[in-house]
Tab-separated table of C-alpha atoms in Angstrom:
chain	number	residue	atom	x	y	z
M	1	MET	CA	152.719	25.700	-166.862
M	2	SER	CA	156.140	24.841	-168.351
M	3	ARG	CA	158.068	21.848	-167.344
M	4	SER	CA	160.863	22.594	-164.805
M	5	GLY	CA	164.039	22.892	-166.780
M	6	LEU	CA	162.566	23.619	-170.227
M	7	THR	CA	164.415	26.524	-171.968
M	8	LYS	CA	164.271	28.336	-175.187
M	9	ASN	CA	167.454	26.895	-176.313
M	10	MET	CA	166.049	23.358	-175.916
M	11	VAL	CA	163.027	24.318	-177.963
M	12	LYS	CA	165.250	25.869	-180.619
M	13	GLN	CA	167.342	22.749	-180.887
M	14	ALA	CA	164.319	20.501	-181.208
M	15	ARG	CA	162.864	22.857	-183.962
M	16	ASP	CA	166.241	22.767	-185.841
M	17	VAL	CA	166.258	18.985	-185.759
M	18	LEU	CA	162.752	18.842	-187.248
M	19	ILE	CA	163.645	21.300	-189.954
M	20	SER	CA	166.736	19.323	-190.766
M	21	GLN	CA	164.594	16.249	-191.148
M	22	ASN	CA	162.306	18.203	-193.568
M	23	LYS	CA	159.494	18.127	-190.916
M	24	TYR	CA	157.157	20.889	-189.976
M	25	PRO	CA	158.130	22.150	-186.500
M	26	SER	CA	154.705	22.244	-185.094
M	27	VAL	CA	153.943	22.456	-181.325
M	28	ASP	CA	153.103	18.836	-181.128
M	29	ALA	CA	156.172	17.740	-183.217
M	30	VAL	CA	158.483	19.865	-181.029
M	31	ARG	CA	157.054	18.355	-177.826
M	32	ILE	CA	157.420	14.839	-179.264
M	33	GLU	CA	161.013	15.682	-180.173
M	34	LEU	CA	161.543	16.783	-176.526
M	35	GLY	CA	160.205	13.522	-175.315
M	36	ASN	CA	156.634	14.439	-174.718
M	37	THR	CA	157.748	16.934	-172.034
M	38	GLY	CA	156.774	20.564	-171.572
M	39	SER	CA	153.598	22.595	-171.821
M	40	LYS	CA	152.191	23.137	-175.319
M	41	SER	CA	151.564	26.893	-174.389
M	42	THR	CA	155.290	27.258	-173.287
M	43	ILE	CA	156.627	25.503	-176.375
M	44	HIS	CA	154.347	27.847	-178.639
M	45	LYS	CA	155.607	30.961	-176.774
M	46	TYR	CA	159.310	29.923	-177.295
M	47	LEU	CA	158.554	29.058	-180.967
M	48	LYS	CA	156.961	32.398	-181.472
M	49	GLU	CA	159.926	34.234	-179.854
M	50	LEU	CA	162.315	32.323	-182.051
M	51	GLU	CA	160.477	33.306	-185.124
M	52	GLU	CA	160.400	37.020	-183.974
M	53	ASP	CA	164.190	36.806	-183.271
M	54	GLU	CA	164.821	35.477	-186.735
M	55	GLU	CA	162.621	38.087	-188.215
M	56	GLN	CA	164.516	40.812	-186.447
M	57	GLY	CA	167.899	39.180	-187.517
M	58	ILE	CA	167.055	38.838	-191.173
M	59	GLY	CA	165.344	42.340	-191.322
M	60	GLN	CA	164.714	43.641	-194.749
M	61	ASN	CA	166.979	41.048	-196.467
M	62	ARG	CA	164.235	38.369	-196.363
M	63	SER	CA	162.563	37.677	-199.727
M	64	ILE	CA	158.840	37.998	-200.173
M	65	SER	CA	158.543	34.204	-200.820
M	66	GLU	CA	160.193	33.584	-197.390
M	67	THR	CA	158.008	36.045	-195.587
M	68	ILE	CA	154.983	34.299	-197.281
M	69	GLN	CA	156.192	30.933	-196.368
M	70	ASN	CA	156.845	31.942	-192.674
M	71	LEU	CA	153.341	33.513	-192.571
M	72	THR	CA	151.872	30.446	-194.063
M	73	ILE	CA	153.805	28.230	-191.501
M	74	ARG	CA	152.578	30.590	-188.546
M	75	LEU	CA	148.992	30.597	-190.023
M	76	ALA	CA	149.094	26.716	-190.306
M	77	GLU	CA	150.421	26.379	-186.857
M	78	GLN	CA	147.688	28.752	-185.515
M	79	LEU	CA	145.083	26.927	-187.395
M	80	HIS	CA	146.505	23.739	-186.083
M	81	ILE	CA	146.466	24.974	-182.437
M	82	GLU	CA	142.727	26.294	-182.915
M	83	ALA	CA	141.735	22.963	-184.650
M	84	ASN	CA	143.340	21.148	-181.693
M	85	ALA	CA	141.515	23.322	-179.173
M	86	ASP	CA	138.234	22.779	-180.857
M	87	ILE	CA	138.828	19.068	-181.101
M	88	GLU	CA	139.703	18.880	-177.461
M	89	LYS	CA	136.476	20.789	-176.621
M	90	VAL	CA	134.462	18.430	-178.872
M	91	LYS	CA	136.140	15.421	-177.216
M	92	GLU	CA	135.552	16.842	-173.814
M	93	ILE	CA	131.868	17.519	-174.578
M	94	ASN	CA	131.468	14.091	-176.159
M	95	GLN	CA	133.225	12.446	-173.245
M	96	ILE	CA	130.878	14.339	-170.793
M	97	ASN	CA	127.827	13.426	-172.920
M	98	GLU	CA	128.979	9.808	-173.247
M	99	GLU	CA	129.526	9.546	-169.446
M	100	ARG	CA	126.231	11.144	-168.795
M	101	PHE	CA	124.439	8.848	-171.286
M	102	LYS	CA	126.215	5.881	-169.740
M	103	GLU	CA	125.105	6.856	-166.193
M	104	GLU	CA	121.443	7.386	-167.466
M	105	ILE	CA	121.463	4.082	-169.193
M	106	LYS	CA	122.827	2.534	-165.957
M	107	VAL	CA	120.215	4.122	-163.983
M	108	LEU	CA	117.525	2.990	-166.502
M	109	ARG	CA	118.922	-0.562	-166.398
M	110	ASN	CA	118.873	-0.602	-162.616
M	111	GLU	CA	115.289	0.625	-162.779
M	112	LEU	CA	114.548	-1.931	-165.342
M	113	ASN	CA	116.025	-4.788	-163.253
M	114	GLN	CA	114.006	-3.453	-160.225
M	115	THR	CA	110.868	-3.470	-162.400
M	116	LYS	CA	111.654	-6.971	-163.567
M	117	VAL	CA	112.123	-8.082	-159.842
M	118	ALA	CA	108.909	-6.312	-158.900
M	119	LEU	CA	107.165	-8.079	-161.884
M	120	GLN	CA	108.469	-11.496	-160.779
M	121	GLU	CA	107.285	-10.823	-157.202
M	122	ARG	CA	103.931	-9.810	-158.639
M	123	ASP	CA	103.759	-12.890	-160.788
M	124	THR	CA	104.689	-15.098	-157.641
M	125	THR	CA	102.001	-13.380	-155.634
M	126	VAL	CA	99.459	-13.942	-158.460
M	127	ASN	CA	100.588	-17.571	-158.858
M	128	GLU	CA	100.195	-18.125	-155.158
M	129	GLN	CA	96.682	-16.416	-155.044
M	130	GLN	CA	95.748	-18.633	-158.010
M	131	ARG	CA	97.028	-21.768	-156.121
M	132	ILE	CA	95.016	-20.692	-153.003
M	133	ASN	CA	91.967	-20.103	-155.227
M	134	GLU	CA	92.345	-23.596	-156.686
M	135	ILE	CA	92.583	-25.105	-153.261
M	136	LEU	CA	89.542	-23.172	-152.236
M	137	LYS	CA	87.640	-24.453	-155.321
M	138	ILE	CA	88.773	-28.027	-154.532
M	139	SER	CA	87.560	-27.592	-150.919
M	140	LEU	CA	84.332	-26.126	-152.193
M	141	ASP	CA	83.803	-28.977	-154.500
M	142	GLN	CA	84.454	-31.368	-151.719
M	143	GLU	CA	82.125	-29.638	-149.422
M	144	ILE	CA	79.450	-29.638	-152.230
M	145	ILE	CA	79.957	-33.373	-152.655
M	146	ALA	CA	79.616	-33.868	-148.861
M	147	LYS	CA	76.497	-31.804	-148.815
M	148	ASN	CA	75.063	-33.874	-151.814
M	149	ARG	CA	75.928	-37.005	-149.921
M	150	LEU	CA	74.313	-35.731	-146.741
M	151	GLU	CA	71.291	-34.646	-148.733
M	152	GLN	CA	70.996	-38.099	-150.269
M	153	GLN	CA	71.274	-39.668	-146.830
M	154	VAL	CA	68.385	-37.447	-145.586
M	155	VAL	CA	66.437	-38.585	-148.643
M	156	ASN	CA	67.255	-42.188	-147.924
M	157	ILE	CA	66.352	-41.802	-144.233
M	158	ASN	CA	63.056	-40.072	-145.151
M	159	GLU	CA	62.358	-42.874	-147.555
M	160	SER	CA	63.157	-45.382	-144.754
M	161	LEU	CA	61.024	-43.418	-142.277
M	162	LYS	CA	58.183	-43.408	-144.833
M	163	GLN	CA	58.547	-47.204	-145.287
M	164	ASN	CA	58.524	-47.594	-141.444
M	165	LYS	CA	55.343	-45.463	-141.145
M	166	GLU	CA	53.773	-47.610	-143.868
M	167	TYR	CA	54.910	-50.779	-141.993
M	168	LEU	CA	53.550	-49.366	-138.751
M	169	CYS	CA	50.363	-48.568	-140.389
M	170	SER	CA	50.210	-52.007	-141.709
M	171	LEU	CA	50.912	-53.318	-138.236
M	172	GLU	CA	48.245	-51.119	-136.851
M	173	GLU	CA	45.861	-52.460	-139.289
M	174	LYS	CA	46.742	-55.982	-138.595
M	175	PHE	CA	46.374	-55.278	-134.899
M	176	LYS	CA	43.121	-53.739	-135.409
M	177	HIS	CA	41.855	-56.658	-137.492
M	178	ALA	CA	43.113	-59.028	-134.842
M	179	GLN	CA	41.452	-57.006	-132.125
M	180	GLN	CA	38.157	-56.982	-134.130
M	181	SER	CA	38.455	-60.739	-134.721
M	182	LEU	CA	39.038	-61.318	-131.054
M	183	ASP	CA	36.192	-59.143	-130.021
M	184	HIS	CA	33.970	-60.720	-132.641
M	185	TYR	CA	35.010	-64.104	-131.216
M	186	ARG	CA	34.334	-63.054	-127.634
M	187	GLU	CA	30.866	-61.697	-128.743
M	188	SER	CA	30.165	-64.973	-130.486
M	189	VAL	CA	31.324	-67.096	-127.588
M	190	LYS	CA	29.209	-64.963	-125.208
M	191	GLU	CA	26.107	-65.269	-127.352
M	192	GLN	CA	26.727	-68.893	-127.798
M	193	ARG	CA	26.929	-69.384	-124.103
M	194	GLN	CA	23.782	-67.258	-123.465
M	195	GLN	CA	21.901	-69.285	-126.025
M	196	ASN	CA	23.241	-72.507	-124.406
M	197	LEU	CA	22.208	-71.212	-121.127
M	198	ARG	CA	18.719	-70.388	-122.344
M	199	ARG	CA	18.357	-73.724	-123.755
M	200	TYR	CA	20.168	-75.372	-120.900
M	201	ASP	CA	16.945	-76.038	-118.918
M	202	HIS	CA	15.326	-77.550	-121.999
M	203	GLN	CA	18.317	-79.484	-123.319
M	204	VAL	CA	20.045	-80.740	-120.206
M	205	GLN	CA	19.955	-84.209	-121.559
M	206	LEU	CA	21.494	-83.120	-124.954
M	207	LEU	CA	24.128	-80.989	-123.411
M	208	GLN	CA	25.268	-83.766	-121.027
M	209	ALA	CA	25.474	-85.871	-124.083
M	210	GLU	CA	27.458	-83.261	-125.974
M	211	ILE	CA	29.587	-82.066	-122.942
M	212	ARG	CA	32.691	-83.850	-124.227
M	213	GLN	CA	32.200	-82.485	-127.641
M	214	LEU	CA	31.622	-78.983	-126.342
M	215	GLN	CA	34.623	-79.276	-124.101
M	216	GLN	CA	36.784	-80.211	-126.991
M	217	THR	CA	35.242	-77.348	-128.955
M	218	ILE	CA	36.110	-74.991	-125.993
M	219	VAL	CA	39.716	-76.305	-125.873
M	220	VAL	CA	40.022	-75.552	-129.616
M	221	LYS	CA	38.513	-72.171	-129.203
M	222	GLN	CA	40.783	-71.472	-126.171
M	223	ASP	CA	43.768	-72.471	-128.289
M	224	LYS	CA	42.696	-70.087	-130.931
M	225	LEU	CA	42.223	-67.388	-128.302
M	226	ASN	CA	45.627	-68.004	-126.900
M	227	GLU	CA	47.041	-67.743	-130.506
M	228	PHE	CA	45.269	-64.406	-130.935
M	229	THR	CA	46.493	-63.243	-127.738
M	230	VAL	CA	50.171	-64.042	-128.478
M	231	GLU	CA	49.780	-62.511	-132.017
M	232	ASN	CA	48.317	-59.467	-130.256
M	233	THR	CA	51.310	-59.352	-127.870
M	234	LYS	CA	53.676	-59.837	-130.703
M	235	LEU	CA	52.090	-57.079	-132.762
M	236	THR	CA	52.136	-54.847	-129.771
M	237	THR	CA	55.866	-55.416	-129.240
M	238	GLU	CA	56.582	-54.867	-132.912
M	239	LEU	CA	54.537	-51.609	-132.816
M	240	SER	CA	56.600	-50.511	-129.672
M	241	ILE	CA	59.871	-51.395	-131.627
M	242	SER	CA	58.659	-49.441	-134.713
M	243	ASN	CA	57.832	-46.368	-132.547
M	244	GLU	CA	61.448	-46.518	-131.074
M	245	SER	CA	62.869	-46.881	-134.582
M	246	ASN	CA	60.740	-43.947	-135.723
M	247	LYS	CA	61.980	-41.819	-132.863
M	248	LYS	CA	65.634	-42.850	-133.815
M	249	CYS	CA	65.149	-41.975	-137.390
M	250	GLU	CA	63.487	-38.490	-136.473
M	251	LYS	CA	66.579	-37.748	-134.280
M	252	SER	CA	68.936	-38.657	-137.100
M	253	ILE	CA	67.026	-36.473	-139.413
M	254	ASP	CA	67.260	-33.646	-136.927
M	255	ASP	CA	70.985	-34.194	-136.567
M	256	LEU	CA	71.456	-34.447	-140.326
M	257	GLY	CA	69.542	-31.212	-140.787
M	258	LYS	CA	71.908	-29.549	-138.359
M	259	GLN	CA	74.878	-30.892	-140.243
M	260	LEU	CA	73.333	-29.589	-143.464
M	261	GLU	CA	72.903	-26.258	-142.044
M	262	GLN	CA	76.581	-26.311	-140.867
M	263	VAL	CA	77.682	-27.247	-144.427
M	264	LYS	CA	75.545	-24.462	-145.942
M	265	GLN	CA	77.102	-21.959	-143.551
M	266	HIS	CA	80.621	-23.334	-144.411
M	267	GLU	CA	79.689	-23.033	-148.022
M	268	ILE	CA	78.638	-19.373	-147.795
M	269	SER	CA	81.988	-18.740	-145.962
M	270	LEU	CA	84.025	-20.550	-148.728
M	271	LEU	CA	82.129	-18.577	-151.404
M	272	SER	CA	82.901	-15.273	-149.538
M	273	GLY	CA	86.514	-16.091	-149.228
M	274	LEU	CA	86.613	-17.107	-152.924
M	275	LYS	CA	85.028	-13.772	-154.018
M	276	SER	CA	87.609	-11.902	-151.872
M	277	HIS	CA	90.610	-13.798	-153.386
M	278	GLN	CA	89.067	-13.223	-156.933
M	279	GLU	CA	88.906	-9.428	-156.215
M	280	THR	CA	92.511	-9.454	-155.014
M	281	ILE	CA	93.661	-11.277	-158.174
M	282	GLN	CA	91.797	-8.663	-160.285
M	283	LYS	CA	93.574	-5.774	-158.380
M	284	LEU	CA	97.028	-7.602	-158.870
M	285	GLU	CA	96.264	-7.994	-162.609
M	286	ILE	CA	95.411	-4.193	-162.909
M	287	GLN	CA	98.789	-3.457	-161.085
M	288	LEU	CA	100.629	-5.772	-163.361
M	289	SER	CA	99.285	-4.102	-166.479
M	290	GLU	CA	100.270	-0.603	-165.102
M	291	ILE	CA	103.696	-1.852	-164.274
M	292	THR	CA	103.990	-3.317	-167.843
M	293	LYS	CA	103.062	-0.079	-169.253
M	294	GLU	CA	105.635	1.725	-167.251
M	295	LYS	CA	108.237	-0.787	-168.221
M	296	ASN	CA	107.482	-0.119	-171.920
M	297	ILE	CA	107.703	3.541	-171.422
M	298	LEU	CA	111.215	3.033	-169.728
M	299	ASP	CA	112.231	0.749	-172.543
M	300	GLN	CA	111.354	3.398	-175.204
M	301	HIS	CA	113.184	5.990	-173.146
M	302	ALA	CA	116.218	3.763	-172.959
M	303	LYS	CA	116.101	3.041	-176.820
M	304	GLY	CA	115.863	6.874	-177.300
M	305	LEU	CA	118.981	7.450	-175.000
M	306	GLU	CA	120.890	4.693	-176.940
M	307	LYS	CA	120.014	6.271	-180.271
M	308	ASP	CA	121.160	9.698	-179.006
M	309	LEU	CA	124.531	8.135	-177.797
M	310	THR	CA	124.924	6.292	-181.234
M	311	GLU	CA	124.355	9.611	-183.003
M	312	SER	CA	126.853	11.402	-180.703
M	313	LYS	CA	129.458	8.661	-181.378
M	314	ILE	CA	128.866	9.029	-185.099
M	315	LYS	CA	129.129	12.780	-184.886
M	316	PHE	CA	132.357	12.380	-182.981
M	317	GLU	CA	133.773	9.905	-185.373
M	318	THR	CA	132.833	12.324	-188.291
M	319	GLN	CA	134.761	15.095	-186.457
M	320	GLN	CA	137.614	12.794	-185.777
M	321	SER	CA	137.702	11.957	-189.495
M	322	MET	CA	137.543	15.598	-190.505
M	323	PHE	CA	140.446	16.264	-188.159
M	324	THR	CA	142.500	13.602	-189.581
M	325	GLN	CA	141.899	14.858	-193.127
M	326	LEU	CA	142.803	18.341	-191.894
M	327	GLN	CA	146.049	17.144	-190.311
M	328	PHE	CA	146.743	15.200	-193.527
M	329	MET	CA	146.144	18.258	-195.623
M	330	LEU	CA	148.308	20.439	-193.319
M	331	THR	CA	151.048	17.822	-193.516
M	332	GLU	CA	150.901	17.799	-197.327
M	333	LYS	CA	150.982	21.491	-197.315
M	334	GLN	CA	153.942	21.616	-195.122
M	335	LYS	CA	155.817	19.099	-197.212
M	336	VAL	CA	155.144	21.306	-200.289
M	337	ASN	CA	156.234	24.381	-198.439
M	338	LEU	CA	159.387	22.744	-197.249
M	339	LYS	CA	160.093	21.473	-200.766
M	340	GLU	CA	159.634	24.977	-202.056
């Protein structure tokens, strides 16, 4: 569409100004002379009409060189318009491709950032699982130490029980010996009394003479009997105490056995939990490996897109350079034509 107010006369004036300045009156040059206003198609239409009017006015009087020059100018202008159209198409295609590549790169970068965030979250989860695993290992080591300590206590108590049993056996042996000694003494006294009674009738005189001595002997023997009785009572008391201690030790062993069983059950539970955490860590490591592979594939794809974008830019720059060279050649040719 032409700009409101643009006339054929204005285009003619602009073209004449360019010709007076020894410049080629191309569509772009005329539009610049008009202050970058007006549609290129309208300016081209007016320029073509002006050329046709000039051709009709000159008629057959135009020389062959002028005709060739005019034809050359028109061909150059048409070539310039077509080149501009091709360049605009290339620019538009390159702009679309560049925007598309930028959008794809943006999407890939967003996906890469999301993947990095996911990897960081997975790393955090793996580190947390490893920390829990370390805590469980420490707890398991402490439970093993406690179990070993309890087992050692059981061993010590068993050893103490064994010693108590040996001491009890020793006390029983001493009590037995004391009982045997007491029985032997009683038998000896009984036999001595019987012998004395049998000899009493025959030795009344001797016994009366020896009564004091025998009474003293009886007192001594009675003291010994009392000592044996006291010792027997003491041994009986010690035996009773040892039996009570033995019962307490047996009860302690039962309690420790129950505690040891609870520790074993807790150890089994900890081992099961540790195995479950290890399986979870292995699954997370597999997922991390898969995500890393996907990230590598995305990186390669992004590199390929960047390479395509670079090639497109190089291609566009090459076309831009060719267009610049073509403009330079056309300008040089117009200068030569103007000089001729």
